[in-house]
Short mmCIF file of C-alpha atoms and ligand atoms in Angstrom, two decimals:
data_model
loop_
_atom_site.label_atom_id
_atom_site.label_comp_id
_atom_site.label_asym_id
_atom_site.label_seq_id
_atom_site.Cartn_x
_atom_site.Cartn_y
_atom_site.Cartn_z
CA UNK A 1 22.21 -9.51 -5.21
CA UNK A 2 21.38 -7.85 -8.53
CA UNK A 3 21.60 -4.09 -8.36
CA UNK A 4 19.16 -1.65 -9.86
CA UNK A 5 20.71 0.14 -12.79
CA UNK A 6 18.70 3.28 -13.33
CA UNK A 7 17.74 3.70 -16.97
CA UNK A 8 18.49 7.23 -18.07
CA UNK A 9 15.39 8.83 -19.57
CA UNK A 10 16.11 12.13 -21.34
CA UNK A 11 14.39 15.03 -19.55
CA UNK A 12 12.33 15.92 -22.63
CA UNK A 13 10.92 12.42 -22.95
CA UNK A 14 10.23 12.25 -19.24
CA UNK A 15 8.22 15.47 -19.49
CA UNK A 16 6.21 14.10 -22.41
CA UNK A 17 5.60 10.85 -20.57
CA UNK A 18 4.38 12.68 -17.46
CA UNK A 19 2.04 14.74 -19.68
CA UNK A 20 0.48 11.63 -21.22
CA UNK A 21 0.21 9.89 -17.84
CA UNK A 22 -1.43 13.00 -16.39
CA UNK A 23 -4.06 13.00 -19.15
CA UNK A 24 -4.85 9.32 -18.67
CA UNK A 25 -5.13 9.89 -14.92
CA UNK A 26 -7.46 12.85 -15.41
CA UNK A 27 -9.67 11.49 -18.20
CA UNK A 28 -9.35 7.69 -18.00
CA UNK A 29 -8.62 5.58 -21.10
CA UNK A 30 -8.14 7.62 -24.29
CA UNK A 31 -7.31 6.74 -27.87
CA UNK A 32 -4.35 8.24 -29.65
CA UNK A 33 -6.41 10.89 -31.39
CA UNK A 34 -7.91 12.09 -28.11
CA UNK A 35 -4.47 12.16 -26.51
CA UNK A 36 -3.08 14.13 -29.43
CA UNK A 37 -5.84 16.75 -29.18
CA UNK A 38 -5.25 17.26 -25.47
CA UNK A 39 -1.47 17.21 -25.16
CA UNK A 40 -0.46 19.15 -28.27
CA UNK A 41 2.52 16.92 -29.03
CA UNK A 42 3.37 16.24 -32.64
CA UNK A 43 2.23 12.90 -34.02
CA UNK A 44 5.76 11.52 -34.14
CA UNK A 45 6.59 12.61 -30.61
CA UNK A 46 3.32 11.24 -29.26
CA UNK A 47 3.93 7.94 -31.05
CA UNK A 48 7.42 7.67 -29.54
CA UNK A 49 6.17 8.69 -26.09
CA UNK A 50 3.38 6.09 -26.10
CA UNK A 51 5.75 3.41 -27.36
CA UNK A 52 8.09 4.20 -24.49
CA UNK A 53 5.29 4.03 -21.93
CA UNK A 54 4.00 0.73 -23.36
CA UNK A 55 7.50 -0.74 -23.26
CA UNK A 56 7.96 0.49 -19.69
CA UNK A 57 4.67 -1.09 -18.66
CA UNK A 58 3.26 2.21 -17.42
CA UNK A 59 0.47 2.12 -19.98
CA UNK A 60 -1.52 -0.78 -21.40
CA UNK A 61 -3.82 -1.05 -24.40
CA UNK A 62 -7.46 -1.49 -23.49
CA UNK A 63 -9.58 -3.76 -25.69
CA UNK A 64 -12.39 -1.75 -27.25
CA UNK A 65 -15.76 -2.72 -25.79
CA UNK A 66 -17.84 -2.25 -28.91
CA UNK A 67 -17.80 -4.21 -32.13
CA UNK A 68 -17.01 -2.34 -35.33
CA UNK A 69 -20.01 -0.52 -36.72
CA UNK A 70 -19.14 -0.27 -40.34
CA UNK A 71 -16.47 2.40 -39.95
CA UNK A 72 -13.51 0.10 -39.45
CA UNK A 73 -12.08 -1.12 -36.19
CA UNK A 74 -12.64 1.12 -33.18
CA UNK A 75 -9.54 3.03 -32.16
CA UNK A 76 -7.34 1.27 -29.65
CA UNK A 77 -7.51 2.96 -26.29
CA UNK A 78 -4.67 3.44 -23.86
CA UNK A 79 -5.02 3.16 -20.09
CA UNK A 80 -2.78 3.43 -17.06
CA UNK A 81 -1.33 0.17 -15.85
CA UNK A 82 -2.35 -0.05 -12.18
CA UNK A 83 0.77 -2.06 -11.36
CA UNK A 84 3.22 0.59 -12.55
CA UNK A 85 4.98 2.80 -10.02
CA UNK A 86 4.25 6.45 -9.47
CA UNK A 87 5.68 7.36 -6.08
CA UNK A 88 7.67 5.55 -3.43
CA UNK A 89 7.76 6.28 0.28
CA UNK A 90 10.58 4.88 2.40
CA UNK A 91 10.78 5.26 6.16
CA UNK A 92 14.22 4.60 7.61
CA UNK A 93 13.17 4.20 11.24
CA UNK A 94 15.66 3.42 13.98
CA UNK A 95 15.22 -0.32 13.78
CA UNK A 96 13.21 -0.99 10.63
CA UNK A 97 12.71 0.03 7.03
CA UNK A 98 9.15 0.50 5.74
CA UNK A 99 8.21 1.00 2.11
CA UNK A 100 4.96 2.08 0.45
CA UNK A 101 4.43 2.26 -3.31
CA UNK A 102 1.75 4.19 -5.13
CA UNK A 103 0.74 3.22 -8.66
CA UNK A 104 0.12 5.54 -11.60
CA UNK A 105 -3.63 5.22 -10.96
CA UNK A 106 -3.11 6.55 -7.42
CA UNK A 107 -3.87 3.18 -5.87
CA UNK A 108 -1.50 1.90 -3.21
CA UNK A 109 0.35 -0.98 -4.86
CA UNK A 110 1.52 -2.29 -1.52
CA UNK A 111 3.42 -1.74 1.69
CA UNK A 112 6.12 -3.80 3.32
CA UNK A 113 8.52 -3.44 6.21
CA UNK A 114 11.38 -5.31 7.82
CA UNK A 115 13.04 -4.90 11.19
CA UNK A 116 16.83 -4.70 11.50
CA UNK A 117 19.38 -4.40 14.27
CA UNK A 118 19.90 -0.90 15.65
CA UNK A 119 22.85 0.95 14.12
CA UNK A 120 22.78 -0.90 10.78
CA UNK A 121 25.10 1.02 8.38
CA UNK A 122 23.40 3.18 5.74
CA UNK A 123 24.49 1.17 2.69
CA UNK A 124 22.89 -1.92 4.24
CA UNK A 125 19.70 -0.02 5.05
CA UNK A 126 19.47 1.28 1.48
CA UNK A 127 20.10 -2.24 0.17
CA UNK A 128 17.28 -3.49 2.41
CA UNK A 129 14.98 -0.77 1.01
CA UNK A 130 15.89 -1.84 -2.54
CA UNK A 131 15.07 -5.43 -1.77
CA UNK A 132 11.71 -4.44 -0.27
CA UNK A 133 10.86 -2.27 -3.28
CA UNK A 134 11.82 -5.04 -5.67
CA UNK A 135 9.56 -7.42 -3.74
CA UNK A 136 6.67 -4.97 -4.08
CA UNK A 137 7.09 -3.87 -7.67
CA UNK A 138 9.11 -6.56 -9.39
CA UNK A 139 11.75 -5.54 -11.93
CA UNK A 140 12.99 -2.08 -12.76
CA UNK A 141 10.54 -0.98 -15.46
CA UNK A 142 8.36 0.93 -13.00
CA UNK A 143 11.17 3.42 -12.44
CA UNK A 144 10.46 4.97 -15.83
CA UNK A 145 7.23 6.38 -14.45
CA UNK A 146 8.46 7.21 -10.97
CA UNK A 147 7.56 10.76 -10.04
CA UNK A 148 9.65 10.77 -6.92
CA UNK A 149 10.82 9.06 -3.76
CA UNK A 150 9.89 10.55 -0.39
CA UNK A 151 12.26 9.40 2.33
CA UNK A 152 11.88 9.72 6.07
CA UNK A 153 14.91 9.73 8.36
CA UNK A 154 15.34 10.21 12.09
CA UNK A 155 16.15 13.69 13.42
CA UNK A 156 15.68 17.27 12.26
CA UNK A 157 16.60 18.05 8.67
CA UNK A 158 17.94 21.37 7.58
CA UNK A 159 19.00 20.41 4.11
CA UNK A 160 17.77 21.46 0.72
CA UNK A 161 14.91 19.57 -0.82
CA UNK A 162 16.04 17.52 -3.69
CA UNK A 163 19.21 16.43 -1.97
CA UNK A 164 19.95 13.84 -4.60
CA UNK A 165 20.37 16.65 -7.07
CA UNK A 166 21.54 19.54 -4.94
CA UNK A 167 23.55 17.89 -2.22
CA UNK A 168 22.39 18.07 1.37
CA UNK A 169 23.74 20.31 4.08
CA UNK A 170 23.20 17.49 6.51
CA UNK A 171 26.59 15.86 6.20
CA UNK A 172 26.22 12.12 6.24
CA UNK A 173 22.72 12.30 4.82
CA UNK A 174 23.94 13.80 1.56
CA UNK A 175 25.66 10.50 0.82
CA UNK A 176 22.46 8.64 1.66
CA UNK A 177 20.35 10.86 -0.60
CA UNK A 178 22.85 10.48 -3.42
CA UNK A 179 22.86 6.71 -2.98
CA UNK A 180 19.06 6.60 -3.02
CA UNK A 181 18.93 8.77 -6.15
CA UNK A 182 21.41 6.47 -7.82
CA UNK A 183 19.46 3.35 -6.88
CA UNK A 184 15.93 4.53 -7.58
CA UNK A 185 16.50 6.98 -10.40
CA UNK A 186 13.83 9.54 -9.46
CA UNK A 187 14.01 12.79 -7.49
CA UNK A 188 14.65 11.98 -3.82
CA UNK A 189 13.10 14.18 -1.13
CA UNK A 190 14.10 13.79 2.51
CA UNK A 191 12.25 14.83 5.62
CA UNK A 192 11.93 13.85 9.25
CA UNK A 193 10.20 10.48 9.37
CA UNK A 194 7.89 11.31 12.26
CA UNK A 195 6.75 14.50 10.55
CA UNK A 196 6.03 12.37 7.48
CA UNK A 197 3.91 10.07 9.68
CA UNK A 198 2.03 13.19 10.83
CA UNK A 199 1.54 14.14 7.18
CA UNK A 200 0.10 10.71 6.39
CA UNK A 201 -2.21 10.67 9.41
CA UNK A 202 -3.44 14.14 8.43
CA UNK A 203 -3.91 13.14 4.79
CA UNK A 204 -5.42 9.68 5.07
CA UNK A 205 -5.48 8.63 8.72
CA UNK A 206 -6.79 9.59 12.14
CA UNK A 207 -6.62 13.36 11.53
CA UNK A 208 -7.75 13.36 7.88
CA UNK A 209 -9.67 16.54 7.16
CA UNK A 210 -8.65 18.26 10.40
CA UNK A 211 -6.99 21.59 9.80
CA UNK A 212 -5.28 21.74 13.21
CA UNK A 213 -3.73 18.55 14.51
CA UNK A 214 -0.86 17.44 16.69
CA UNK A 215 0.75 14.04 16.16
CA UNK A 216 2.95 12.21 18.68
CA UNK A 217 4.75 8.94 18.00
CA UNK A 218 5.94 6.82 20.93
CA UNK A 219 8.45 4.37 19.53
CA UNK A 220 12.17 3.77 20.01
CA UNK A 221 12.35 7.51 19.59
CA UNK A 222 9.69 10.04 20.50
CA UNK A 223 8.72 12.66 17.96
CA UNK A 224 5.79 14.29 16.32
CA UNK A 225 4.40 16.73 13.84
CA UNK A 226 2.23 19.81 13.82
CA UNK A 227 -0.49 20.63 11.30
CA UNK A 228 -1.61 24.24 11.78
CA UNK A 229 -4.24 25.86 9.60
CA UNK A 230 -4.19 22.93 7.19
CA UNK A 231 -0.43 23.18 6.66
CA UNK A 232 2.31 20.84 7.85
CA UNK A 233 4.67 22.97 9.91
CA UNK A 234 8.36 22.47 9.32
CA UNK A 235 9.83 25.30 11.34
CA UNK A 236 13.21 26.98 11.27
CA UNK A 237 15.94 24.42 10.76
CA UNK A 238 13.31 21.69 10.35
CA UNK A 239 12.94 21.41 14.11
CA UNK A 240 9.14 21.49 14.30
CA UNK A 241 7.70 18.37 15.90
CA UNK A 242 10.68 17.42 18.07
CA UNK A 243 8.28 16.79 20.94
CA UNK A 244 10.55 14.07 22.33
CA UNK A 245 13.04 16.73 23.35
CA UNK A 246 10.75 18.78 25.51
CA UNK A 247 12.33 18.57 29.01
CA UNK A 248 10.09 16.91 31.60
CA UNK A 249 12.55 16.15 34.42
CA UNK A 250 15.45 18.54 35.17
CA UNK A 251 17.07 15.83 37.33
CA UNK A 252 16.45 13.14 34.73
CA UNK A 253 18.63 11.07 32.46
CA UNK A 254 20.86 12.47 29.77
CA UNK A 255 19.28 12.45 26.33
CA UNK A 256 21.03 11.73 23.06
CA UNK A 257 20.18 15.28 21.92
CA UNK A 258 22.56 16.57 24.62
CA UNK A 259 19.76 17.68 26.94
CA UNK A 260 18.63 16.22 30.26
CA UNK A 261 15.34 14.62 31.17
CA UNK A 262 13.67 15.01 27.76
CA UNK A 263 10.31 13.32 27.19
CA UNK A 264 12.17 10.72 25.11
CA UNK A 265 14.16 9.68 28.19
CA UNK A 266 10.93 8.63 29.92
CA UNK A 267 8.49 7.77 27.13
CA UNK A 268 10.47 5.88 24.48
CA UNK A 269 10.16 2.09 24.34
CA UNK A 270 13.64 1.64 25.77
CA UNK A 271 13.07 4.17 28.56
CA UNK A 272 9.81 2.52 29.60
CA UNK A 273 11.37 -0.97 29.56
CA UNK A 274 14.37 0.26 31.58
CA UNK A 275 12.11 1.88 34.16
CA UNK A 276 9.96 -1.25 34.33
CA UNK A 277 12.96 -3.44 35.11
CA UNK A 278 14.38 -0.90 37.57
CA UNK A 279 11.14 -1.17 39.54
CA UNK A 280 11.36 -4.95 39.68
CA UNK A 281 9.32 -5.77 36.60
CA UNK A 282 10.28 -8.80 34.56
CA UNK A 283 10.43 -8.24 30.86
CA UNK A 284 13.07 -7.34 28.34
CA UNK A 285 10.94 -6.42 25.39
CA UNK A 286 7.66 -4.88 24.35
CA UNK A 287 5.72 -8.16 24.08
CA UNK A 288 6.68 -8.95 27.70
CA UNK A 289 5.54 -5.53 28.86
CA UNK A 290 2.31 -5.90 26.87
CA UNK A 291 1.69 -9.25 28.55
CA UNK A 292 2.34 -7.70 31.97
CA UNK A 293 -0.14 -4.92 31.24
CA UNK A 294 -2.76 -7.42 30.11
CA UNK A 295 -2.16 -9.41 33.32
CA UNK A 296 -2.78 -6.18 35.29
CA UNK A 297 0.75 -6.23 36.73
CA UNK A 298 0.69 -3.33 39.27
CA UNK A 299 4.31 -2.34 38.51
CA UNK A 300 3.54 -2.00 34.80
CA UNK A 301 0.25 -0.20 35.38
CA UNK A 302 1.79 2.21 37.89
CA UNK A 303 4.64 3.01 35.53
CA UNK A 304 2.35 3.61 32.56
CA UNK A 305 0.20 5.88 34.69
CA UNK A 306 3.23 8.04 35.50
CA UNK A 307 4.58 8.04 31.95
CA UNK A 308 1.12 8.84 30.59
CA UNK A 309 0.89 11.76 32.97
CA UNK A 310 4.20 13.16 31.74
CA UNK A 311 3.13 12.76 28.12
CA UNK A 312 -0.22 14.39 28.83
CA UNK A 313 1.36 17.41 30.52
CA UNK A 314 3.64 17.98 27.53
CA UNK A 315 0.69 17.64 25.15
CA UNK A 316 -1.36 20.06 27.23
CA UNK A 317 1.42 22.64 27.12
CA UNK A 318 1.82 22.22 23.36
CA UNK A 319 -1.92 22.27 22.89
CA UNK A 320 -2.17 25.58 24.73
CA UNK A 321 0.54 27.00 22.47
CA UNK A 322 -0.67 25.62 19.14
CA UNK A 323 -4.40 25.01 19.53
CA UNK A 324 -4.98 21.65 17.82
CA UNK A 325 -8.46 20.25 17.46
CA UNK A 326 -7.17 16.68 17.33
CA UNK A 327 -4.21 14.97 18.99
CA UNK A 328 -3.14 11.67 17.41
CA UNK A 329 -0.91 9.24 19.29
CA UNK A 330 0.92 6.56 17.36
CA UNK A 331 3.91 4.27 17.73
CA UNK A 332 4.20 0.87 19.37
CA UNK A 333 3.60 2.17 22.90
CA UNK A 334 0.20 3.56 21.88
CA UNK A 335 -0.80 -0.06 21.24
CA UNK A 336 -0.76 -0.56 25.04
CA UNK A 337 -4.09 1.24 24.95
CA UNK A 338 -6.03 2.61 27.89
CA UNK A 339 -3.46 1.91 30.67
CA UNK A 340 -1.20 4.48 28.96
CA UNK A 341 -3.69 6.63 27.05
CA UNK A 342 -6.18 7.19 29.85
CA UNK A 343 -3.52 8.87 32.07
CA UNK A 344 -2.50 10.90 29.00
CA UNK A 345 -6.11 11.99 28.58
CA UNK A 346 -6.45 12.94 32.26
CA UNK A 347 -3.28 15.04 32.29
CA UNK A 348 -4.27 16.67 29.01
CA UNK A 349 -7.68 17.44 30.43
CA UNK A 350 -6.14 18.95 33.54
CA UNK A 351 -3.62 21.07 31.65
CA UNK A 352 -5.47 22.23 28.55
CA UNK A 353 -7.14 25.63 28.70
CA UNK A 354 -10.88 25.17 29.25
CA UNK A 355 -11.98 26.40 25.86
CA UNK A 356 -9.99 23.74 24.01
CA UNK A 357 -10.78 21.10 26.64
CA UNK A 358 -14.35 21.17 25.39
CA UNK A 359 -13.35 20.44 21.84
CA UNK A 360 -10.01 18.65 21.84
CA UNK A 361 -10.09 15.00 20.79
CA UNK A 362 -7.43 12.40 21.50
CA UNK A 363 -7.18 9.57 18.94
CA UNK A 364 -5.03 6.54 18.31
CA UNK A 365 -3.15 6.64 15.03
CA UNK A 366 -4.80 4.78 12.14
CA UNK A 367 -1.97 3.92 9.76
CA UNK A 368 0.28 1.83 12.00
CA UNK A 369 4.02 1.54 11.48
CA UNK A 370 3.78 2.27 7.76
CA UNK A 371 2.58 5.85 8.36
CA UNK A 372 6.05 7.30 7.76
CA UNK A 373 6.30 5.54 4.39
CA UNK A 374 2.81 6.75 3.40
CA UNK A 375 3.97 10.24 4.34
CA UNK A 376 6.92 9.73 2.00
CA UNK A 377 4.49 8.97 -0.82
CA UNK A 378 2.56 12.16 -0.06
CA UNK A 379 5.81 14.12 0.00
CA UNK A 380 6.98 12.64 -3.31
CA UNK A 381 3.71 13.58 -4.99
CA UNK A 382 3.98 17.09 -3.57
CA UNK A 383 0.31 17.73 -4.30
CA UNK A 384 -1.15 17.88 -0.78
CA UNK A 385 -2.38 21.27 0.45
CA UNK A 386 -0.66 20.29 3.70
CA UNK A 387 2.64 20.87 1.92
CA UNK A 388 1.77 24.32 0.59
CA UNK A 389 4.39 26.00 2.79
CA UNK A 390 7.02 23.43 1.94
CA UNK A 391 9.52 24.40 -0.71
CA UNK A 392 8.46 22.78 -3.96
CA UNK A 393 10.74 20.10 -5.35
CA UNK A 394 12.98 21.34 -8.11
CA UNK A 395 11.09 20.86 -11.39
CA UNK A 396 12.35 18.64 -14.14
CA UNK A 397 14.45 20.59 -16.64
CA UNK A 398 12.34 21.96 -19.50
CA UNK A 399 12.33 19.54 -22.41
CA UNK A 400 14.33 20.65 -25.40
CA UNK A 401 12.00 20.64 -28.38
CA UNK A 402 13.29 18.42 -31.15
CA UNK A 403 12.69 19.08 -34.85
CA UNK A 404 9.57 16.90 -34.83
CA UNK A 405 8.15 19.02 -32.04
CA UNK A 406 8.57 22.42 -33.57
CA UNK A 407 5.07 22.83 -35.03
CA UNK A 408 3.23 21.79 -31.90
CA UNK A 409 5.53 23.81 -29.68
CA UNK A 410 5.07 26.89 -31.80
CA UNK A 411 1.32 26.65 -31.58
CA UNK A 412 1.31 26.29 -27.82
CA UNK A 413 3.82 28.99 -27.14
CA UNK A 414 5.95 26.92 -24.80
CA UNK A 415 8.27 23.97 -24.99
CA UNK A 416 6.81 21.72 -22.30
CA UNK A 417 3.39 20.12 -22.53
CA UNK A 418 1.82 20.29 -19.10
CA UNK A 419 -0.19 17.49 -17.58
CA UNK A 420 -3.82 18.33 -16.92
CA UNK A 421 -3.17 17.62 -13.26
CA UNK A 422 -0.84 19.09 -10.71
CA UNK A 423 -0.58 20.83 -7.38
CA UNK A 424 -3.95 22.27 -6.48
CA UNK A 425 -5.72 21.01 -9.60
CA UNK A 426 -8.81 18.85 -9.36
CA UNK A 427 -7.64 15.28 -9.78
CA UNK A 428 -7.91 11.79 -8.50
CA UNK A 429 -6.74 11.53 -4.90
CA UNK A 430 -4.48 8.76 -3.71
CA UNK A 431 -6.54 6.05 -2.07
CA UNK A 432 -5.27 4.16 0.93
CA UNK A 433 -6.65 1.15 2.74
CA UNK A 434 -7.80 2.71 5.99
CA UNK A 435 -8.55 1.31 9.38
CA UNK A 436 -10.87 3.12 11.71
CA UNK A 437 -9.23 4.74 14.67
CA UNK A 438 -10.68 4.56 18.14
CA UNK A 439 -11.60 8.02 19.31
CA UNK A 440 -10.90 8.97 22.90
CA UNK A 441 -12.70 12.26 23.49
CA UNK A 442 -11.20 14.40 26.21
CA UNK A 443 -13.81 14.75 28.93
CA UNK A 444 -15.67 17.99 28.93
CA UNK A 445 -14.91 20.36 31.74
CA UNK A 446 -17.43 22.82 33.10
CA UNK A 447 -15.27 25.84 33.63
CA UNK A 448 -15.71 28.68 31.22
CA UNK A 449 -12.76 29.88 29.23
CA UNK A 450 -10.55 32.13 31.23
ZN1 ZN B 501 16.49 15.23 24.07
#
């Protein structure tokens, strides 16, 4: 297989390119004169920058609409190429890799995922991610315009942000981050993949617009994320959202975290399948369990009722501590629907303090198994208010002004032209194809708040 060979773009040129791309994103197609007025680059530098972007395929020339009106040909306008890459999200789940790519126009270029055997070595998983990205975006030219790669991995992360540059404190993951940086060429940011799914659901999915939300994913692992006051909570040592390791059964099974009877030991896909078989159910995989549920198999329904109750009690306890307005449940097990979610709702209703019981809403996740990769895109862009308490990615080094730049630089009083867009600035928002999520309102109790 052909390997990506990252093209080295000098930091100064990369800064200029981002400035031009930012202007085209903010204002739409512009001619060279309009670009020159807004970015303050010298004519030579702007010419070189635009040539580089045209060659890279990030920018295309737009045919002028109007015929000449006696003053020569209308100026050629430049526009963003919707097919060029802007940000990549990669979710390294336990048994699959999912990728989402955002274009320079903030449109999702595509998403793709592929399952793999559990325990696949990291180099093979990174190679799989490369192959998926290549399938989405074609050759390597898009990497010139890549703003960053947001990567989700399993487990808490304590490491520094741009691990590809700084080196991670998370042991084995530092090698992974370095490998990803080498392959993809942009800044690589790592975070917990379930928290990234929570970020995506809160940005574009079932909890979009909600300032206080709790997300739970029931998959081969069980995890979650907390949005409090419009901010994604990361917590000391990156532990926030490890809902799967809340103990629910002191006499339960050992958990891979070292604890006993964690929620993950009863509510992960494997745990539910094991319990189903132990009770006499016949089915080795999720499709078999789904079929049993649809056939109203009493063993399956009884088991899901119990598991749902345990999940609901944990959510009620967390809800009383955190105060979410919305709880979103995702992961493959959530696809079992009412036989699992109705017991969750009942236990949540029974355990939540009355004042929140009136207002708390339980929803199925909207973004499916690509939510973690979408969250990676949001992380790579770094522009969501949800990330305002996250450490900002290390900025690109300031461009060194060359001789051709000196006049423009002197006038502007600084070496780096800044894009007209950025964190907190008014700008186009990334657009995602959304599905509607079924809403399961928690029933309204009558007791007054205590
Ligand atoms: Zn555990």
